[in-house]
Amino acid sequence: MIDIHVVILAAGKGTRMKSAMPKVLHLLAGRPIIEHVLATVDRLRATSTTLVVGHGSDQVKAALAGRQGLQYVIQSPQLGTGHALLQAEPVLKGMKGVVLLLYGDVPLLEPGTLLRLLETHRETGAALTVLTTKLADPYGYGRIVRDNSGRVERIVEERDASAEQRGIAEINSGIYALSLDSLFGHLHDLATDNSQDEYYLTDLVAIYRQKRLLVESLRLESADELRGVNSRQDLAELSRTVRQRKNRELMIDGVTLEDPATSYVDVAVTVGADTVLGPAVRLEGHTVIGERCRIHAGCRLTDAVVKDDVVVLDHSVVVDSMIGPGATVGPMAHIRPKSVIGRSARVGNFVELKKTSLGEGSKASHLAYLGDATVGDGVNVGAGTITCNYDGEKKHQTVIEDDVFIGSDSQLIAPVTIGKGAYVGAGSSISEDVPAGALAIARGRQVVKPEWATDRKAKRDAGKGDR
Ligand code: UD1
Ligand code: CA
């Protein structure tokens, strides 16, 4: 196998995004644009991957800090695509093989397409192979000018093209395979005699032809994969394409999407067979959903792990938490980070959990807040129960052991432990531990004044008669 050295150009400003953030960090279907490109590159088993950064380079590096095996070169100022590639010379000097040149803002390319480009390059023995396609509206792109024998002669940019050349439908994708042995020697020959005073990488084609180096091309039937992100509109359209791809994969894998047009499933999410996703469901980050689950309309799950046979009812939010097999959550539940919901447990409407584990078969069915709590198996948490976990300075733990019954509208003032099998009477404010098997009642005693209301009414009526 020939060595593949990937170089990704991402130094440009992305003016049309009108953003303080570097273009390649904008989220496309939930993942930074550049991460889509890198995910494709991951599949190619490249010898090296170099990112050419400039505008916002610190931000780009920080965002990719978790990635291994990336090398960076800085291009400053940005004097064009040819100049950008030239910046990679120090890190690629003395290397053998082929440079695969990609753009950081062209995220839909499939690994198979790039492998085909490399294959064409290798089979033909070319020094440069350019990926092209035909567009109904080629405006703005470099045009592929071919000679009488149909060979690529040169590439002209829109601004430098004659009226006749502007009529050419075949465009330069900007993606190339370039043999390293001839590359850097000739890259230094690029000049800036064009309308933008830039070093155009595209001029390399004419230079190679002059030097009798072989220039080849691979033309794609469909331009879809070659689309770049230049504006927020592009971002929205390409996001939709990525989502549609993901939705198609899910359906092929046996997932029902009630309305694919409104299913927002990030690329890294996995969903088991026979699971049904309702309309307007968002599955984000590294969420993993099991088999035979039902995620109803309007739910958002971020980095959640959902086991088999779980039902998440409408408009629930689950973040960085685990839901055990057969559990039911929602509607309108809020499961905040580091929560664990046990097997067959039930978390009902308007219940919020934070850093709380709920044991097997336990229930918090209505209007509760459980924060920093460890709840055992078979526990019943009554409606309106609140863990008072915060004293204004620190968070404190609540422990509720197995088979406890917490009556409705109770406050558990942490730190506090309710022992196994204990009962807490409705409306209690519990500030001391409750031993196992006990009943704790902590509320004002009821006072009854017989006839009080009747007497008052009678007095009032009598007063009216006086007037
Ligand atoms: C380029 C090609 C054009 C092709 C088009 C495809 C040139 C001269 N033209 O044009 O033929 O049809 O791509 O999209 O190559 N970049 C840098 N440093 C720079 C300039 C650009 O890193 O100094 C990066 C950008 O961040 C971007 C990529 O290179 O990722 C392309 O730059 P862009 O300015 O969009 O090129 P185009 O003018 O669109
Ligand atoms: Ca562009």
Short mmCIF file of N, CA, C and O in Angstrom, two decimals, residues 59-183:
data_model
loop_
_atom_site.label_atom_id
_atom_site.label_comp_id
_atom_site.label_asym_id
_atom_site.label_seq_id
_atom_site.Cartn_x
_atom_site.Cartn_y
_atom_site.Cartn_z
N GLN A 59 -8.72 28.30 18.70
CA GLN A 59 -10.03 27.71 18.97
C GLN A 59 -10.17 26.34 18.32
O GLN A 59 -10.69 25.41 18.91
N VAL A 60 -9.67 26.25 17.07
CA VAL A 60 -9.77 24.97 16.36
C VAL A 60 -8.95 23.91 17.08
O VAL A 60 -9.43 22.80 17.34
N LYS A 61 -7.73 24.27 17.46
CA LYS A 61 -6.87 23.30 18.15
C LYS A 61 -7.49 22.88 19.47
O LYS A 61 -7.46 21.70 19.83
N ALA A 62 -8.04 23.84 20.20
CA ALA A 62 -8.65 23.52 21.51
C ALA A 62 -9.82 22.56 21.33
O ALA A 62 -9.98 21.60 22.08
N ALA A 63 -10.62 22.82 20.28
CA ALA A 63 -11.80 21.97 20.06
C ALA A 63 -11.41 20.55 19.67
O ALA A 63 -12.15 19.61 19.91
N LEU A 64 -10.21 20.40 19.08
CA LEU A 64 -9.79 19.07 18.63
C LEU A 64 -8.73 18.46 19.54
O LEU A 64 -8.10 17.45 19.20
N ALA A 65 -8.57 19.06 20.72
CA ALA A 65 -7.49 18.63 21.63
C ALA A 65 -7.58 17.14 21.97
O ALA A 65 -6.57 16.48 22.19
N GLY A 66 -8.80 16.61 22.01
CA GLY A 66 -8.97 15.20 22.37
C GLY A 66 -8.58 14.23 21.27
O GLY A 66 -8.55 13.02 21.49
N ARG A 67 -8.28 14.73 20.08
CA ARG A 67 -7.97 13.84 18.95
C ARG A 67 -6.49 13.50 18.88
O ARG A 67 -5.65 14.38 18.94
N GLN A 68 -6.19 12.23 18.71
CA GLN A 68 -4.80 11.79 18.60
C GLN A 68 -4.35 11.88 17.13
O GLN A 68 -5.16 11.83 16.23
N GLY A 69 -3.04 12.01 16.96
CA GLY A 69 -2.45 11.82 15.64
C GLY A 69 -2.74 12.92 14.63
O GLY A 69 -2.64 12.68 13.43
N LEU A 70 -3.10 14.11 15.09
CA LEU A 70 -3.29 15.23 14.17
C LEU A 70 -2.09 16.15 14.28
O LEU A 70 -1.64 16.45 15.38
N GLN A 71 -1.55 16.59 13.15
CA GLN A 71 -0.53 17.63 13.26
C GLN A 71 -1.05 18.92 12.64
O GLN A 71 -1.86 18.90 11.72
N TYR A 72 -0.59 20.05 13.20
CA TYR A 72 -1.10 21.35 12.76
C TYR A 72 0.01 22.16 12.12
O TYR A 72 1.16 22.13 12.59
N VAL A 73 -0.32 22.88 11.07
CA VAL A 73 0.58 23.93 10.59
C VAL A 73 -0.25 25.20 10.46
O VAL A 73 -1.46 25.16 10.17
N ILE A 74 0.41 26.32 10.75
CA ILE A 74 -0.29 27.60 10.74
C ILE A 74 -0.03 28.30 9.42
O ILE A 74 1.11 28.36 8.95
N GLN A 75 -1.09 28.82 8.82
CA GLN A 75 -0.96 29.65 7.64
C GLN A 75 -1.38 31.07 8.00
O GLN A 75 -2.55 31.33 8.26
N SER A 76 -0.42 31.97 8.02
CA SER A 76 -0.73 33.35 8.38
C SER A 76 0.28 34.28 7.71
O SER A 76 1.48 34.13 7.92
N PRO A 77 -0.14 35.20 6.87
CA PRO A 77 -1.53 35.44 6.46
C PRO A 77 -1.99 34.36 5.48
O PRO A 77 -1.19 33.52 5.05
N GLN A 78 -3.27 34.40 5.11
CA GLN A 78 -3.83 33.41 4.18
C GLN A 78 -3.73 33.94 2.75
O GLN A 78 -4.48 34.82 2.37
N LEU A 79 -2.79 33.39 2.02
CA LEU A 79 -2.53 33.90 0.67
C LEU A 79 -3.02 32.97 -0.43
O LEU A 79 -2.49 33.00 -1.53
N GLY A 80 -4.00 32.13 -0.11
CA GLY A 80 -4.57 31.27 -1.14
C GLY A 80 -4.33 29.78 -0.88
O GLY A 80 -3.54 29.41 -0.03
N THR A 81 -5.06 28.97 -1.67
CA THR A 81 -5.02 27.52 -1.43
C THR A 81 -3.64 26.92 -1.71
O THR A 81 -3.22 25.98 -1.02
N GLY A 82 -2.93 27.46 -2.71
CA GLY A 82 -1.58 26.96 -3.01
C GLY A 82 -0.62 27.27 -1.87
O GLY A 82 0.16 26.42 -1.43
N HIS A 83 -0.73 28.47 -1.37
CA HIS A 83 0.07 28.93 -0.23
C HIS A 83 -0.25 28.09 1.01
O HIS A 83 0.65 27.75 1.79
N ALA A 84 -1.52 27.74 1.17
CA ALA A 84 -1.94 26.93 2.33
C ALA A 84 -1.24 25.57 2.31
O ALA A 84 -0.69 25.12 3.32
N LEU A 85 -1.25 24.94 1.15
CA LEU A 85 -0.61 23.61 1.06
C LEU A 85 0.91 23.72 1.26
O LEU A 85 1.53 22.83 1.86
N LEU A 86 1.47 24.81 0.79
CA LEU A 86 2.92 25.02 0.93
C LEU A 86 3.35 25.00 2.41
O LEU A 86 4.46 24.60 2.74
N GLN A 87 2.44 25.44 3.27
CA GLN A 87 2.77 25.47 4.70
C GLN A 87 3.00 24.07 5.28
O GLN A 87 3.59 23.92 6.34
N ALA A 88 2.51 23.07 4.56
CA ALA A 88 2.68 21.69 5.05
C ALA A 88 4.02 21.10 4.64
O ALA A 88 4.36 19.99 5.04
N GLU A 89 4.80 21.86 3.84
CA GLU A 89 6.06 21.32 3.34
C GLU A 89 7.00 20.86 4.47
O GLU A 89 7.52 19.74 4.41
N PRO A 90 7.20 21.67 5.51
CA PRO A 90 8.12 21.23 6.57
C PRO A 90 7.73 19.88 7.19
O PRO A 90 8.62 19.09 7.50
N VAL A 91 6.45 19.63 7.37
CA VAL A 91 6.07 18.37 8.02
C VAL A 91 6.03 17.19 7.05
O VAL A 91 6.04 16.03 7.48
N LEU A 92 5.99 17.47 5.75
CA LEU A 92 5.90 16.37 4.78
C LEU A 92 7.21 16.13 4.03
O LEU A 92 7.32 15.20 3.22
N LYS A 93 8.18 16.96 4.30
CA LYS A 93 9.48 16.84 3.64
C LYS A 93 10.07 15.44 3.84
O LYS A 93 10.04 14.91 4.93
N GLY A 94 10.55 14.88 2.74
CA GLY A 94 11.20 13.57 2.85
C GLY A 94 10.23 12.40 2.89
O GLY A 94 10.65 11.25 2.90
N MET A 95 8.93 12.69 2.95
CA MET A 95 7.94 11.61 2.97
C MET A 95 7.72 11.08 1.55
O MET A 95 7.92 11.80 0.58
N LYS A 96 7.24 9.84 1.48
CA LYS A 96 6.91 9.25 0.19
C LYS A 96 5.40 9.02 0.13
O LYS A 96 4.73 9.05 1.16
N GLY A 97 4.90 8.83 -1.10
CA GLY A 97 3.49 8.51 -1.24
C GLY A 97 2.70 9.66 -1.82
O GLY A 97 3.20 10.42 -2.66
N VAL A 98 1.45 9.78 -1.37
CA VAL A 98 0.53 10.71 -2.02
C VAL A 98 -0.14 11.61 -0.98
O VAL A 98 -0.44 11.16 0.13
N VAL A 99 -0.30 12.87 -1.36
CA VAL A 99 -1.06 13.81 -0.52
C VAL A 99 -2.52 13.76 -0.98
O VAL A 99 -2.79 13.89 -2.17
N LEU A 100 -3.40 13.55 -0.03
CA LEU A 100 -4.83 13.67 -0.31
C LEU A 100 -5.26 15.01 0.26
O LEU A 100 -5.24 15.21 1.47
N LEU A 101 -5.59 15.93 -0.63
CA LEU A 101 -5.91 17.29 -0.19
C LEU A 101 -7.42 17.46 -0.01
O LEU A 101 -8.19 17.27 -0.95
N LEU A 102 -7.82 17.80 1.21
CA LEU A 102 -9.24 17.98 1.53
C LEU A 102 -9.47 19.38 2.08
O LEU A 102 -8.52 20.05 2.47
N TYR A 103 -10.73 19.78 2.14
CA TYR A 103 -11.10 21.05 2.74
C TYR A 103 -11.81 20.78 4.06
O TYR A 103 -12.66 19.88 4.14
N GLY A 104 -11.52 21.60 5.04
CA GLY A 104 -12.19 21.45 6.34
C GLY A 104 -13.67 21.76 6.30
O GLY A 104 -14.41 21.41 7.22
N ASP A 105 -14.13 22.41 5.22
CA ASP A 105 -15.55 22.81 5.15
C ASP A 105 -16.33 22.03 4.10
O ASP A 105 -17.39 22.46 3.67
N VAL A 106 -15.79 20.88 3.69
CA VAL A 106 -16.50 20.01 2.74
C VAL A 106 -16.73 18.67 3.46
O VAL A 106 -15.91 17.77 3.40
N PRO A 107 -17.87 18.57 4.18
CA PRO A 107 -18.03 17.50 5.16
C PRO A 107 -18.76 16.23 4.71
O PRO A 107 -18.81 15.27 5.47
N LEU A 108 -19.31 16.21 3.49
CA LEU A 108 -20.15 15.06 3.14
C LEU A 108 -19.44 13.97 2.37
O LEU A 108 -20.03 12.94 2.05
N LEU A 109 -18.17 14.19 2.06
CA LEU A 109 -17.42 13.21 1.27
C LEU A 109 -17.42 11.84 1.93
O LEU A 109 -17.23 11.73 3.14
N GLU A 110 -17.61 10.81 1.14
CA GLU A 110 -17.62 9.45 1.68
C GLU A 110 -16.24 8.83 1.49
O GLU A 110 -15.57 9.10 0.49
N PRO A 111 -15.82 8.00 2.43
CA PRO A 111 -14.51 7.36 2.32
C PRO A 111 -14.34 6.64 0.98
O PRO A 111 -13.28 6.69 0.37
N GLY A 112 -15.40 5.98 0.52
CA GLY A 112 -15.33 5.22 -0.73
C GLY A 112 -14.96 6.11 -1.92
O GLY A 112 -14.24 5.68 -2.82
N THR A 113 -15.45 7.32 -1.93
CA THR A 113 -15.15 8.26 -3.01
C THR A 113 -13.67 8.62 -3.00
O THR A 113 -13.02 8.67 -4.05
N LEU A 114 -13.15 8.85 -1.81
CA LEU A 114 -11.73 9.22 -1.70
C LEU A 114 -10.85 8.04 -2.07
O LEU A 114 -9.81 8.21 -2.72
N LEU A 115 -11.27 6.84 -1.71
CA LEU A 115 -10.50 5.65 -2.09
C LEU A 115 -10.50 5.48 -3.61
O LEU A 115 -9.49 5.12 -4.20
N ARG A 116 -11.64 5.80 -4.23
CA ARG A 116 -11.70 5.73 -5.71
C ARG A 116 -10.75 6.75 -6.33
O ARG A 116 -10.09 6.47 -7.34
N LEU A 117 -10.69 7.94 -5.74
CA LEU A 117 -9.79 8.98 -6.25
C LEU A 117 -8.34 8.49 -6.15
O LEU A 117 -7.56 8.61 -7.11
N LEU A 118 -7.99 7.91 -5.00
CA LEU A 118 -6.62 7.42 -4.80
C LEU A 118 -6.31 6.26 -5.75
O LEU A 118 -5.21 6.15 -6.27
N GLU A 119 -7.32 5.45 -5.99
CA GLU A 119 -7.16 4.29 -6.88
C GLU A 119 -6.91 4.77 -8.32
O GLU A 119 -6.01 4.27 -9.01
N THR A 120 -7.69 5.75 -8.78
CA THR A 120 -7.51 6.33 -10.12
C THR A 120 -6.10 6.90 -10.24
O THR A 120 -5.41 6.70 -11.24
N HIS A 121 -5.70 7.60 -9.19
CA HIS A 121 -4.38 8.22 -9.18
C HIS A 121 -3.28 7.17 -9.32
O HIS A 121 -2.35 7.31 -10.11
N ARG A 122 -3.42 6.09 -8.57
CA ARG A 122 -2.40 5.04 -8.55
C ARG A 122 -2.38 4.29 -9.89
O ARG A 122 -1.32 4.09 -10.49
N GLU A 123 -3.57 3.92 -10.36
CA GLU A 123 -3.65 3.12 -11.59
C GLU A 123 -3.12 3.85 -12.80
O GLU A 123 -2.49 3.26 -13.68
N THR A 124 -3.38 5.16 -12.87
CA THR A 124 -2.96 5.93 -14.05
C THR A 124 -1.51 6.40 -13.92
O THR A 124 -0.93 6.85 -14.90
N GLY A 125 -0.97 6.34 -12.73
CA GLY A 125 0.39 6.84 -12.51
C GLY A 125 0.47 8.35 -12.62
O GLY A 125 1.52 8.92 -12.93
N ALA A 126 -0.65 9.03 -12.35
CA ALA A 126 -0.68 10.49 -12.47
C ALA A 126 0.14 11.16 -11.36
O ALA A 126 0.41 10.57 -10.31
N ALA A 127 0.52 12.41 -11.63
CA ALA A 127 1.18 13.23 -10.61
C ALA A 127 0.12 14.02 -9.83
O ALA A 127 0.34 14.40 -8.69
N LEU A 128 -1.01 14.29 -10.52
CA LEU A 128 -2.11 15.04 -9.89
C LEU A 128 -3.43 14.48 -10.42
O LEU A 128 -3.58 14.33 -11.64
N THR A 129 -4.33 14.13 -9.52
CA THR A 129 -5.66 13.70 -9.94
C THR A 129 -6.68 14.57 -9.22
O THR A 129 -6.65 14.69 -8.00
N VAL A 130 -7.54 15.18 -10.01
CA VAL A 130 -8.51 16.11 -9.43
C VAL A 130 -9.91 15.50 -9.47
O VAL A 130 -10.29 14.84 -10.44
N LEU A 131 -10.67 15.72 -8.41
CA LEU A 131 -12.04 15.24 -8.32
C LEU A 131 -12.96 16.32 -8.88
O LEU A 131 -12.91 17.47 -8.44
N THR A 132 -13.79 15.96 -9.86
CA THR A 132 -14.65 16.95 -10.50
C THR A 132 -16.10 16.47 -10.52
O THR A 132 -16.38 15.31 -10.21
N THR A 133 -16.98 17.37 -10.91
CA THR A 133 -18.37 16.99 -11.17
C THR A 133 -18.98 18.05 -12.08
O THR A 133 -18.39 19.12 -12.29
N LYS A 134 -20.16 17.76 -12.60
CA LYS A 134 -20.85 18.76 -13.42
C LYS A 134 -21.99 19.37 -12.61
O LYS A 134 -22.69 18.66 -11.90
N LEU A 135 -22.12 20.68 -12.74
CA LEU A 135 -23.19 21.37 -12.02
C LEU A 135 -24.08 22.13 -13.00
O LEU A 135 -23.58 22.73 -13.96
N ALA A 136 -25.38 22.12 -12.73
CA ALA A 136 -26.30 22.90 -13.55
C ALA A 136 -25.97 24.39 -13.38
O ALA A 136 -26.03 25.16 -14.34
N ASP A 137 -25.61 24.78 -12.17
CA ASP A 137 -25.21 26.15 -11.92
C ASP A 137 -23.79 26.17 -11.34
O ASP A 137 -23.61 26.08 -10.13
N PRO A 138 -22.79 26.27 -12.21
CA PRO A 138 -21.40 26.16 -11.74
C PRO A 138 -20.84 27.47 -11.19
O PRO A 138 -19.66 27.53 -10.84
N TYR A 139 -21.67 28.47 -11.07
CA TYR A 139 -21.21 29.79 -10.67
C TYR A 139 -20.36 29.74 -9.39
O TYR A 139 -20.72 29.09 -8.41
N GLY A 140 -19.23 30.43 -9.43
CA GLY A 140 -18.39 30.55 -8.24
C GLY A 140 -17.28 29.52 -8.15
O GLY A 140 -16.32 29.71 -7.41
N TYR A 141 -17.41 28.42 -8.87
CA TYR A 141 -16.41 27.36 -8.80
C TYR A 141 -15.34 27.53 -9.88
O TYR A 141 -15.57 28.17 -10.91
N GLY A 142 -14.18 26.91 -9.65
CA GLY A 142 -13.18 26.81 -10.70
C GLY A 142 -13.68 25.85 -11.78
O GLY A 142 -14.31 24.84 -11.47
N ARG A 143 -13.44 26.21 -13.06
CA ARG A 143 -13.93 25.36 -14.17
C ARG A 143 -12.80 24.49 -14.71
O ARG A 143 -11.65 24.94 -14.79
N ILE A 144 -13.17 23.28 -15.09
CA ILE A 144 -12.22 22.33 -15.65
C ILE A 144 -12.13 22.56 -17.16
O ILE A 144 -13.10 22.33 -17.89
N VAL A 145 -10.99 23.06 -17.62
CA VAL A 145 -10.79 23.30 -19.05
C VAL A 145 -10.06 22.09 -19.62
O VAL A 145 -8.98 21.73 -19.14
N ARG A 146 -10.68 21.44 -20.61
CA ARG A 146 -10.07 20.25 -21.22
C ARG A 146 -9.57 20.57 -22.63
O ARG A 146 -10.11 21.45 -23.30
N ASP A 147 -8.52 19.86 -23.05
CA ASP A 147 -8.00 20.08 -24.40
C ASP A 147 -8.79 19.23 -25.41
O ASP A 147 -9.75 18.54 -25.04
N ASN A 148 -8.35 19.29 -26.68
CA ASN A 148 -9.10 18.59 -27.73
C ASN A 148 -9.21 17.10 -27.51
O ASN A 148 -10.17 16.47 -27.92
N SER A 149 -8.19 16.54 -26.83
CA SER A 149 -8.24 15.10 -26.59
C SER A 149 -8.99 14.78 -25.29
O SER A 149 -9.03 13.62 -24.87
N GLY A 150 -9.55 15.80 -24.68
CA GLY A 150 -10.37 15.56 -23.48
C GLY A 150 -9.58 15.53 -22.19
O GLY A 150 -10.12 15.23 -21.13
N ARG A 151 -8.29 15.83 -22.25
CA ARG A 151 -7.47 15.82 -21.03
C ARG A 151 -7.59 17.17 -20.30
O ARG A 151 -7.79 18.21 -20.93
N VAL A 152 -7.48 17.11 -18.98
CA VAL A 152 -7.56 18.36 -18.22
C VAL A 152 -6.35 19.22 -18.56
O VAL A 152 -5.21 18.79 -18.42
N GLU A 153 -6.63 20.42 -19.01
CA GLU A 153 -5.55 21.31 -19.45
C GLU A 153 -5.21 22.31 -18.35
O GLU A 153 -4.08 22.54 -18.00
N ARG A 154 -6.26 22.89 -17.79
CA ARG A 154 -6.07 23.79 -16.66
C ARG A 154 -7.39 24.03 -15.93
O ARG A 154 -8.44 23.58 -16.38
N ILE A 155 -7.27 24.72 -14.83
CA ILE A 155 -8.47 25.08 -14.06
C ILE A 155 -8.50 26.61 -13.99
O ILE A 155 -7.50 27.23 -13.64
N VAL A 156 -9.64 27.18 -14.36
CA VAL A 156 -9.76 28.65 -14.24
C VAL A 156 -10.81 29.01 -13.20
O VAL A 156 -11.89 28.41 -13.15
N GLU A 157 -10.46 29.97 -12.38
CA GLU A 157 -11.40 30.44 -11.36
C GLU A 157 -12.47 31.31 -12.02
O GLU A 157 -12.22 31.97 -13.03
N GLU A 158 -13.64 31.34 -11.40
CA GLU A 158 -14.76 32.14 -11.90
C GLU A 158 -14.31 33.55 -12.30
O GLU A 158 -14.56 34.02 -13.41
N ARG A 159 -13.60 34.20 -11.38
CA ARG A 159 -13.25 35.61 -11.60
C ARG A 159 -12.26 35.82 -12.72
O ARG A 159 -12.14 36.91 -13.25
N ASP A 160 -11.49 34.75 -13.02
CA ASP A 160 -10.48 34.88 -14.07
C ASP A 160 -10.93 34.26 -15.38
O ASP A 160 -10.17 34.24 -16.35
N ALA A 161 -12.15 33.74 -15.41
CA ALA A 161 -12.61 32.97 -16.58
C ALA A 161 -13.18 33.89 -17.67
O ALA A 161 -13.75 34.94 -17.37
N SER A 162 -13.00 33.44 -18.91
CA SER A 162 -13.63 34.15 -20.03
C SER A 162 -15.10 33.76 -20.05
O SER A 162 -15.51 32.79 -19.40
N ALA A 163 -15.88 34.51 -20.83
CA ALA A 163 -17.32 34.21 -20.92
C ALA A 163 -17.52 32.77 -21.38
O ALA A 163 -18.38 32.05 -20.86
N GLU A 164 -16.68 32.34 -22.31
CA GLU A 164 -16.81 30.98 -22.84
C GLU A 164 -16.51 29.94 -21.76
O GLU A 164 -17.24 28.95 -21.59
N GLN A 165 -15.43 30.21 -20.98
CA GLN A 165 -15.06 29.27 -19.91
C GLN A 165 -16.13 29.22 -18.82
O GLN A 165 -16.37 28.18 -18.21
N ARG A 166 -16.81 30.34 -18.60
CA ARG A 166 -17.87 30.34 -17.59
C ARG A 166 -19.02 29.43 -17.98
O ARG A 166 -19.80 29.00 -17.12
N GLY A 167 -19.10 29.14 -19.27
CA GLY A 167 -20.15 28.23 -19.74
C GLY A 167 -19.85 26.77 -19.47
O GLY A 167 -20.71 25.90 -19.65
N ILE A 168 -18.63 26.47 -19.00
CA ILE A 168 -18.26 25.07 -18.73
C ILE A 168 -18.97 24.60 -17.47
O ILE A 168 -18.95 25.27 -16.44
N ALA A 169 -19.63 23.43 -17.56
CA ALA A 169 -20.40 22.94 -16.41
C ALA A 169 -19.55 22.12 -15.45
O ALA A 169 -19.90 21.96 -14.28
N GLU A 170 -18.40 21.61 -15.94
CA GLU A 170 -17.58 20.76 -15.07
C GLU A 170 -16.75 21.62 -14.14
O GLU A 170 -16.03 22.52 -14.57
N ILE A 171 -16.85 21.34 -12.84
CA ILE A 171 -16.17 22.19 -11.85
C ILE A 171 -15.11 21.42 -11.07
O ILE A 171 -15.14 20.20 -10.97
N ASN A 172 -14.21 22.21 -10.49
CA ASN A 172 -13.18 21.67 -9.62
C ASN A 172 -13.74 21.55 -8.21
O ASN A 172 -14.20 22.53 -7.64
N SER A 173 -13.67 20.36 -7.65
CA SER A 173 -14.15 20.17 -6.28
C SER A 173 -13.16 20.74 -5.28
O SER A 173 -13.51 21.01 -4.13
N GLY A 174 -11.90 20.90 -5.73
CA GLY A 174 -10.85 21.35 -4.82
C GLY A 174 -10.21 20.20 -4.07
O GLY A 174 -9.31 20.41 -3.25
N ILE A 175 -10.65 18.99 -4.34
CA ILE A 175 -10.09 17.78 -3.72
C ILE A 175 -9.15 17.13 -4.73
O ILE A 175 -9.53 16.93 -5.88
N TYR A 176 -7.95 16.83 -4.29
CA TYR A 176 -6.96 16.25 -5.21
C TYR A 176 -6.16 15.14 -4.54
O TYR A 176 -5.99 15.13 -3.31
N ALA A 177 -5.61 14.25 -5.38
CA ALA A 177 -4.53 13.37 -4.97
C ALA A 177 -3.28 13.91 -5.66
O ALA A 177 -3.31 14.20 -6.86
N LEU A 178 -2.21 14.07 -4.89
CA LEU A 178 -0.98 14.69 -5.42
C LEU A 178 0.22 13.85 -5.01
O LEU A 178 0.43 13.63 -3.82
N SER A 179 0.98 13.37 -6.01
CA SER A 179 2.15 12.57 -5.67
C SER A 179 3.20 13.45 -5.02
O SER A 179 3.51 14.54 -5.50
N LEU A 180 3.75 12.97 -3.91
CA LEU A 180 4.66 13.80 -3.13
C LEU A 180 5.97 14.10 -3.86
O LEU A 180 6.54 15.19 -3.69
N ASP A 181 6.44 13.14 -4.70
CA ASP A 181 7.78 13.35 -5.30
C ASP A 181 7.84 14.60 -6.18
O ASP A 181 8.85 15.27 -6.23
N SER A 182 6.73 14.92 -6.87
CA SER A 182 6.78 16.10 -7.73
C SER A 182 6.18 17.35 -7.08
O SER A 182 6.32 18.45 -7.59
N LEU A 183 5.53 17.19 -5.94
CA LEU A 183 4.66 18.26 -5.44
C LEU A 183 5.38 19.55 -5.01
O LEU A 183 5.17 20.61 -5.60
#
